[in-house]
């Protein structure tokens, strides 16, 4: 059995199988890996403008599925002009090696034994695919949230690779606030009595609660006031309650608790200054033409973090966007972001 997963990609992508050891920062070595990815357009080594998308925590590698308005015919990144690549991250449940895949050594799924992975492990993982595809230069690497974190790390680890770096709603180091939010979600998973079981459905009730907690950090006070406000005389069936329940139930149909556990720990690991003297030193090493976008209502990665990034990357442009939608605004405000990026290129 190749993989036990509750969430398989709806659209067909491609898989790179690497039957070779893959060493992780934690000291564990995966016996082999597979990288699930999508490409849009045709690649010509001497002519193509490669756009590499780094997806966020629970997204997949099909950017047309979740980043509406930026990719596709007549959009900012039209596949007639650009070659778009997006790879599913290590530890996820959308095709790349993750906890529900079989460990080739034991012949059974990893489950709780899947090792800790870091942002830097993820960059090494991506770079394996880049080399396989024969890509020596990336016109633009862009990502938001967790995707912005490993895009930033990639620009530091390979300073000559990325011409344009576009990062949104992200940070140079995961804050204590964000780590605390992640741990609170993992506590919800651990409180689910089924989490101790080695089964693909383990921890799903806890995961439902974890998702509801996360959603509060993805939106804002203003968002809920606008979208979940009840009639004046309502005393039951509050919109905010049914909304949280709906989002939790919807999420556990497409994700699993094991991958969520691994990926939130990956997010915790982000610190570009680790083993480099300081965050400032690491950011100063970036040579990419850089655009940093923040959203004024973002509670998870507040704009003070984007300001800090832009301050220490030479020539970086900072744009702070007004949006009702909080952290998730980078996925929703496509027209505004298209204008910002177009201006950045000009």
Short mmCIF file of C-alpha atoms in Angstrom, two decimals:
data_model
loop_
_atom_site.label_atom_id
_atom_site.label_comp_id
_atom_site.label_asym_id
_atom_site.label_seq_id
_atom_site.Cartn_x
_atom_site.Cartn_y
_atom_site.Cartn_z
CA UNK A 1 0.00 0.00 0.00
CA UNK A 2 1.59 3.30 -1.09
CA UNK A 3 -0.15 5.63 1.33
CA UNK A 4 -2.91 5.62 3.90
CA UNK A 5 -4.39 9.11 3.71
CA UNK A 6 -7.71 10.79 4.24
CA UNK A 7 -6.78 13.57 1.85
CA UNK A 8 -5.61 12.81 -1.66
CA UNK A 9 -5.18 15.59 -4.22
CA UNK A 10 -8.32 16.09 -6.30
CA UNK A 11 -6.32 16.97 -9.42
CA UNK A 12 -3.45 14.92 -10.77
CA UNK A 13 0.04 16.29 -10.35
CA UNK A 14 3.43 14.65 -10.65
CA UNK A 15 5.56 12.71 -8.21
CA UNK A 16 9.33 12.66 -7.90
CA UNK A 17 10.53 9.50 -6.16
CA UNK A 18 14.00 9.71 -4.63
CA UNK A 19 15.17 6.31 -3.45
CA UNK A 20 18.00 7.73 -1.39
CA UNK A 21 18.45 8.78 2.24
CA UNK A 22 17.25 12.26 3.19
CA UNK A 23 18.93 13.60 6.33
CA UNK A 24 16.99 15.90 8.65
CA UNK A 25 18.23 18.53 11.09
CA UNK A 26 16.94 16.49 14.04
CA UNK A 27 19.44 13.72 13.22
CA UNK A 28 16.90 11.31 11.73
CA UNK A 29 17.31 10.12 8.15
CA UNK A 30 14.28 9.26 6.04
CA UNK A 31 15.15 6.16 3.97
CA UNK A 32 13.55 7.68 0.88
CA UNK A 33 11.27 10.56 -0.05
CA UNK A 34 8.69 11.47 -2.61
CA UNK A 35 7.79 14.97 -3.68
CA UNK A 36 4.35 15.64 -5.09
CA UNK A 37 4.14 18.76 -7.25
CA UNK A 38 2.26 20.65 -9.95
CA UNK A 39 3.64 22.64 -12.84
CA UNK A 40 1.81 25.04 -15.15
CA UNK A 41 3.13 26.06 -18.56
CA UNK A 42 6.12 24.85 -20.56
CA UNK A 43 9.67 25.03 -19.32
CA UNK A 44 12.52 26.23 -21.52
CA UNK A 45 15.83 26.47 -19.61
CA UNK A 46 17.08 29.57 -21.43
CA UNK A 47 13.79 31.44 -21.80
CA UNK A 48 11.30 30.54 -19.09
CA UNK A 49 10.34 32.84 -16.25
CA UNK A 50 10.04 30.36 -13.39
CA UNK A 51 7.53 31.25 -10.69
CA UNK A 52 7.96 29.06 -7.63
CA UNK A 53 5.03 29.11 -5.20
CA UNK A 54 5.58 28.16 -1.56
CA UNK A 55 2.23 27.09 -0.16
CA UNK A 56 0.96 27.68 3.36
CA UNK A 57 0.39 25.26 6.23
CA UNK A 58 -2.54 23.14 5.03
CA UNK A 59 -2.65 23.94 1.31
CA UNK A 60 -1.67 21.63 -1.54
CA UNK A 61 0.54 21.95 -4.60
CA UNK A 62 -2.25 22.93 -7.01
CA UNK A 63 -2.20 26.72 -6.80
CA UNK A 64 -5.30 27.00 -8.98
CA UNK A 65 -7.18 25.17 -6.22
CA UNK A 66 -6.49 27.61 -3.40
CA UNK A 67 -4.86 30.86 -4.60
CA UNK A 68 -7.63 32.32 -6.73
CA UNK A 69 -7.00 35.35 -8.88
CA UNK A 70 -3.21 35.21 -9.27
CA UNK A 71 -2.68 32.16 -11.46
CA UNK A 72 -4.29 31.07 -14.71
CA UNK A 73 -5.37 32.44 -18.03
CA UNK A 74 -5.37 36.27 -18.16
CA UNK A 75 -4.22 36.42 -14.53
CA UNK A 76 -1.01 37.97 -13.19
CA UNK A 77 0.83 34.68 -13.64
CA UNK A 78 -0.48 33.37 -16.94
CA UNK A 79 1.05 30.03 -17.91
CA UNK A 80 1.58 31.34 -21.45
CA UNK A 81 4.23 33.65 -20.04
CA UNK A 82 5.40 31.91 -16.87
CA UNK A 83 6.38 28.40 -15.81
CA UNK A 84 4.73 27.91 -12.41
CA UNK A 85 5.95 25.28 -9.93
CA UNK A 86 4.49 24.38 -6.55
CA UNK A 87 5.52 21.38 -4.46
CA UNK A 88 3.61 19.84 -1.58
CA UNK A 89 5.65 20.24 1.61
CA UNK A 90 7.38 17.48 3.52
CA UNK A 91 5.09 16.03 6.19
CA UNK A 92 1.84 17.07 4.54
CA UNK A 93 -0.97 14.75 3.47
CA UNK A 94 -1.29 15.89 -0.13
CA UNK A 95 1.13 13.53 -1.79
CA UNK A 96 4.63 14.25 -0.49
CA UNK A 97 6.21 12.01 2.14
CA UNK A 98 4.25 12.30 5.37
CA UNK A 99 3.18 10.46 8.53
CA UNK A 100 0.57 8.28 6.80
CA UNK A 101 3.05 6.95 4.25
CA UNK A 102 4.67 3.60 4.83
CA UNK A 103 8.10 3.58 6.37
CA UNK A 104 10.03 1.33 3.92
CA UNK A 105 12.08 -0.04 6.82
CA UNK A 106 9.10 -1.28 8.84
CA UNK A 107 6.54 -1.67 6.06
CA UNK A 108 3.94 0.17 8.16
CA UNK A 109 2.88 3.83 8.29
CA UNK A 110 5.00 6.22 10.32
CA UNK A 111 2.08 7.65 12.30
CA UNK A 112 3.47 9.15 15.55
CA UNK A 113 7.00 8.08 14.64
CA UNK A 114 7.33 10.53 11.78
CA UNK A 115 10.35 12.67 12.67
CA UNK A 116 10.45 16.38 13.44
CA UNK A 117 11.12 18.47 10.34
CA UNK A 118 12.21 22.09 10.14
CA UNK A 119 11.89 24.95 7.70
CA UNK A 120 15.46 24.30 6.58
CA UNK A 121 14.64 20.64 5.96
CA UNK A 122 11.79 21.88 3.77
CA UNK A 123 14.15 24.05 1.73
CA UNK A 124 16.49 21.09 1.14
CA UNK A 125 13.40 19.10 0.13
CA UNK A 126 12.35 21.74 -2.40
CA UNK A 127 15.83 22.07 -3.77
CA UNK A 128 15.88 18.36 -4.63
CA UNK A 129 12.93 18.99 -6.95
CA UNK A 130 14.48 22.13 -8.40
CA UNK A 131 17.64 20.24 -9.36
CA UNK A 132 15.56 17.40 -10.82
CA UNK A 133 13.64 19.87 -13.00
CA UNK A 134 16.87 21.43 -14.24
CA UNK A 135 15.99 24.88 -12.93
CA UNK A 136 19.06 27.03 -12.31
CA UNK A 137 17.29 30.35 -11.78
CA UNK A 138 13.94 31.35 -10.30
CA UNK A 139 12.38 34.54 -11.64
CA UNK A 140 10.06 34.88 -8.63
CA UNK A 141 9.64 32.87 -5.45
CA UNK A 142 6.53 33.82 -3.54
CA UNK A 143 4.63 32.56 -0.55
CA UNK A 144 2.50 33.61 2.38
CA UNK A 145 2.49 32.60 6.04
CA UNK A 146 4.47 29.34 6.43
CA UNK A 147 5.14 29.51 2.68
CA UNK A 148 6.71 32.92 3.17
CA UNK A 149 8.93 31.47 5.87
CA UNK A 150 10.53 28.82 3.71
CA UNK A 151 10.70 31.17 0.72
CA UNK A 152 12.69 33.56 2.92
CA UNK A 153 14.92 30.76 4.16
CA UNK A 154 15.50 29.58 0.58
CA UNK A 155 16.68 33.06 -0.43
CA UNK A 156 19.19 32.97 2.43
CA UNK A 157 20.45 29.44 1.78
CA UNK A 158 20.79 30.03 -2.00
CA UNK A 159 21.35 33.79 -2.41
CA UNK A 160 22.06 33.64 -6.16
CA UNK A 161 19.03 31.51 -7.06
CA UNK A 162 16.00 33.79 -6.67
CA UNK A 163 15.76 37.04 -8.66
CA UNK A 164 12.55 38.31 -7.07
CA UNK A 165 11.34 37.34 -3.60
CA UNK A 166 7.73 38.09 -2.65
CA UNK A 167 6.67 37.17 0.87
CA UNK A 168 3.35 37.92 2.54
CA UNK A 169 2.05 37.83 6.10
CA UNK A 170 5.13 36.11 7.45
CA UNK A 171 8.09 36.56 9.78
CA UNK A 172 11.83 36.06 10.02
CA UNK A 173 11.38 34.11 13.23
CA UNK A 174 8.26 32.48 14.62
CA UNK A 175 7.09 34.54 17.57
CA UNK A 176 6.28 33.20 21.04
CA UNK A 177 2.68 34.23 20.29
CA UNK A 178 2.49 32.02 17.18
CA UNK A 179 4.24 29.11 18.93
CA UNK A 180 1.77 29.37 21.80
CA UNK A 181 -1.14 29.26 19.36
CA UNK A 182 0.35 26.15 17.73
CA UNK A 183 0.89 24.44 21.07
CA UNK A 184 -2.67 25.22 22.15
CA UNK A 185 -3.89 23.48 19.01
CA UNK A 186 -1.65 20.48 19.67
CA UNK A 187 -3.01 20.35 23.22
CA UNK A 188 -6.48 19.99 21.71
CA UNK A 189 -5.25 17.06 19.62
CA UNK A 190 -3.57 15.42 22.64
CA UNK A 191 -6.80 15.78 24.63
CA UNK A 192 -8.56 13.56 22.08
CA UNK A 193 -8.46 10.07 23.61
CA UNK A 194 -8.05 8.51 20.16
CA UNK A 195 -4.74 10.34 19.54
CA UNK A 196 -2.74 7.53 21.19
CA UNK A 197 -4.01 5.03 18.61
CA UNK A 198 -2.05 4.18 15.48
CA UNK A 199 -4.83 4.74 13.00
CA UNK A 200 -5.41 7.24 10.20
CA UNK A 201 -8.45 8.66 12.01
CA UNK A 202 -6.63 9.22 15.31
CA UNK A 203 -7.07 12.65 16.85
CA UNK A 204 -9.73 13.91 14.45
CA UNK A 205 -12.02 15.35 17.14
CA UNK A 206 -9.04 17.17 18.58
CA UNK A 207 -8.03 18.34 15.11
CA UNK A 208 -11.49 19.81 14.61
CA UNK A 209 -11.01 21.93 17.73
CA UNK A 210 -7.46 22.82 16.68
CA UNK A 211 -8.73 24.13 13.37
CA UNK A 212 -11.35 26.25 15.10
CA UNK A 213 -8.65 27.75 17.33
CA UNK A 214 -6.42 28.43 14.33
CA UNK A 215 -9.23 30.13 12.47
CA UNK A 216 -9.43 32.79 15.16
CA UNK A 217 -5.83 33.76 14.38
CA UNK A 218 -6.44 33.66 10.61
CA UNK A 219 -9.30 36.15 10.82
CA UNK A 220 -9.80 39.19 13.06
CA UNK A 221 -12.31 40.86 15.36
CA UNK A 222 -13.45 42.96 12.41
CA UNK A 223 -13.91 39.90 10.20
CA UNK A 224 -16.28 38.20 12.64
CA UNK A 225 -18.15 41.44 13.26
CA UNK A 226 -18.76 41.69 9.53
CA UNK A 227 -19.47 38.06 8.63
CA UNK A 228 -20.88 36.44 11.81
CA UNK A 229 -22.96 39.21 13.33
CA UNK A 230 -26.38 38.05 14.58
CA UNK A 231 -29.78 39.71 14.48
CA UNK A 232 -30.47 41.98 17.45
CA UNK A 233 -32.87 39.62 19.24
CA UNK A 234 -31.12 36.31 18.53
CA UNK A 235 -30.66 34.10 21.64
CA UNK A 236 -29.50 30.84 20.05
CA UNK A 237 -28.04 29.42 16.85
CA UNK A 238 -25.37 32.12 16.84
CA UNK A 239 -23.59 32.43 13.51
CA UNK A 240 -20.15 32.40 15.13
CA UNK A 241 -20.90 29.04 16.78
CA UNK A 242 -22.17 27.32 13.65
CA UNK A 243 -19.29 28.84 11.65
CA UNK A 244 -16.62 27.42 13.97
CA UNK A 245 -18.30 24.01 13.97
CA UNK A 246 -18.61 24.04 10.18
CA UNK A 247 -14.97 24.97 9.64
CA UNK A 248 -13.75 22.26 12.01
CA UNK A 249 -15.92 19.58 10.40
CA UNK A 250 -14.89 20.63 6.91
CA UNK A 251 -11.20 20.54 7.77
CA UNK A 252 -11.10 16.99 9.17
CA UNK A 253 -12.52 15.73 5.87
CA UNK A 254 -9.39 16.83 4.05
CA UNK A 255 -6.54 16.70 6.62
CA UNK A 256 -5.21 14.44 9.36
CA UNK A 257 -3.95 15.09 12.87
CA UNK A 258 -0.51 13.56 12.26
CA UNK A 259 0.39 15.96 9.45
CA UNK A 260 -1.03 18.89 11.38
CA UNK A 261 1.15 17.96 14.34
CA UNK A 262 4.29 17.76 12.18
CA UNK A 263 3.64 20.96 10.24
CA UNK A 264 2.85 23.13 13.25
CA UNK A 265 6.17 22.02 14.75
CA UNK A 266 7.81 22.94 11.44
CA UNK A 267 6.33 26.42 11.74
CA UNK A 268 7.67 26.66 15.31
CA UNK A 269 11.20 25.90 14.05
CA UNK A 270 11.47 28.99 11.85
CA UNK A 271 14.35 31.28 12.82
CA UNK A 272 16.55 32.62 10.02
CA UNK A 273 19.09 33.80 12.58
CA UNK A 274 19.74 30.38 14.06
CA UNK A 275 23.45 29.49 13.71
CA UNK A 276 23.95 32.70 11.69
CA UNK A 277 24.68 35.16 14.47
CA UNK A 278 21.40 37.05 14.32
CA UNK A 279 18.21 37.49 12.36
CA UNK A 280 19.53 40.79 11.05
CA UNK A 281 22.73 39.20 9.70
CA UNK A 282 20.74 36.51 7.92
CA UNK A 283 18.37 38.99 6.28
CA UNK A 284 21.26 41.20 5.14
CA UNK A 285 22.65 38.25 3.14
CA UNK A 286 19.59 38.16 0.84
CA UNK A 287 20.37 39.35 -2.68
CA UNK A 288 16.90 38.95 -4.18
CA UNK A 289 14.82 41.96 -5.21
CA UNK A 290 12.34 41.70 -2.35
CA UNK A 291 8.72 42.67 -1.79
CA UNK A 292 7.25 42.25 1.70
CA UNK A 293 3.47 42.49 2.10
CA UNK A 294 1.69 42.77 5.43
CA UNK A 295 -1.97 43.11 6.37
CA UNK A 296 -3.04 45.59 9.00
CA UNK A 297 -5.54 43.20 10.65
CA UNK A 298 -3.20 40.18 10.76
CA UNK A 299 -3.17 38.77 14.30
CA UNK A 300 -0.93 35.78 13.58
CA UNK A 301 1.93 37.63 11.85
CA UNK A 302 1.34 41.30 12.75
CA UNK A 303 2.82 44.00 10.54
CA UNK A 304 5.66 44.71 12.99
CA UNK A 305 7.19 41.44 11.71
CA UNK A 306 7.02 42.42 8.04
CA UNK A 307 8.47 45.84 8.88
CA UNK A 308 11.41 44.13 10.58
CA UNK A 309 12.07 41.93 7.53
CA UNK A 310 11.97 44.84 5.09
CA UNK A 311 14.24 46.96 7.30
CA UNK A 312 17.11 44.48 7.10
CA UNK A 313 16.92 43.33 3.45
CA UNK A 314 18.74 45.81 1.28
CA UNK A 315 16.38 47.61 -1.11
CA UNK A 316 13.30 45.69 0.05
CA UNK A 317 9.91 47.23 -0.62
CA UNK A 318 7.28 47.07 2.12
CA UNK A 319 3.55 47.38 1.43
CA UNK A 320 0.98 47.24 4.22
CA UNK A 321 -2.46 46.34 2.97
CA UNK A 322 -5.78 47.37 4.51
CA UNK A 323 -8.05 44.33 4.62
CA UNK A 324 -11.05 43.14 6.58
CA UNK A 325 -9.90 39.54 6.39
CA UNK A 326 -6.92 39.36 8.76
CA UNK A 327 -4.11 36.90 8.08
CA UNK A 328 -6.06 35.14 5.33
CA UNK A 329 -6.29 38.40 3.43
CA UNK A 330 -3.29 37.38 1.33
CA UNK A 331 -5.43 34.59 -0.13
CA UNK A 332 -8.53 36.73 -0.55
CA UNK A 333 -7.37 40.17 -1.67
CA UNK A 334 -6.18 38.99 -5.10
CA UNK A 335 -6.93 42.20 -6.99
CA UNK A 336 -5.07 44.38 -4.50
CA UNK A 337 -2.12 41.98 -4.37
CA UNK A 338 -1.99 41.78 -8.18
CA UNK A 339 -1.68 45.57 -8.31
CA UNK A 340 1.02 45.58 -5.63
CA UNK A 341 3.09 42.90 -7.38
CA UNK A 342 2.66 44.51 -10.80
CA UNK A 343 3.92 47.80 -9.39
CA UNK A 344 6.84 45.99 -7.76
CA UNK A 345 7.92 44.51 -11.10
CA UNK A 346 7.68 47.92 -12.77
#
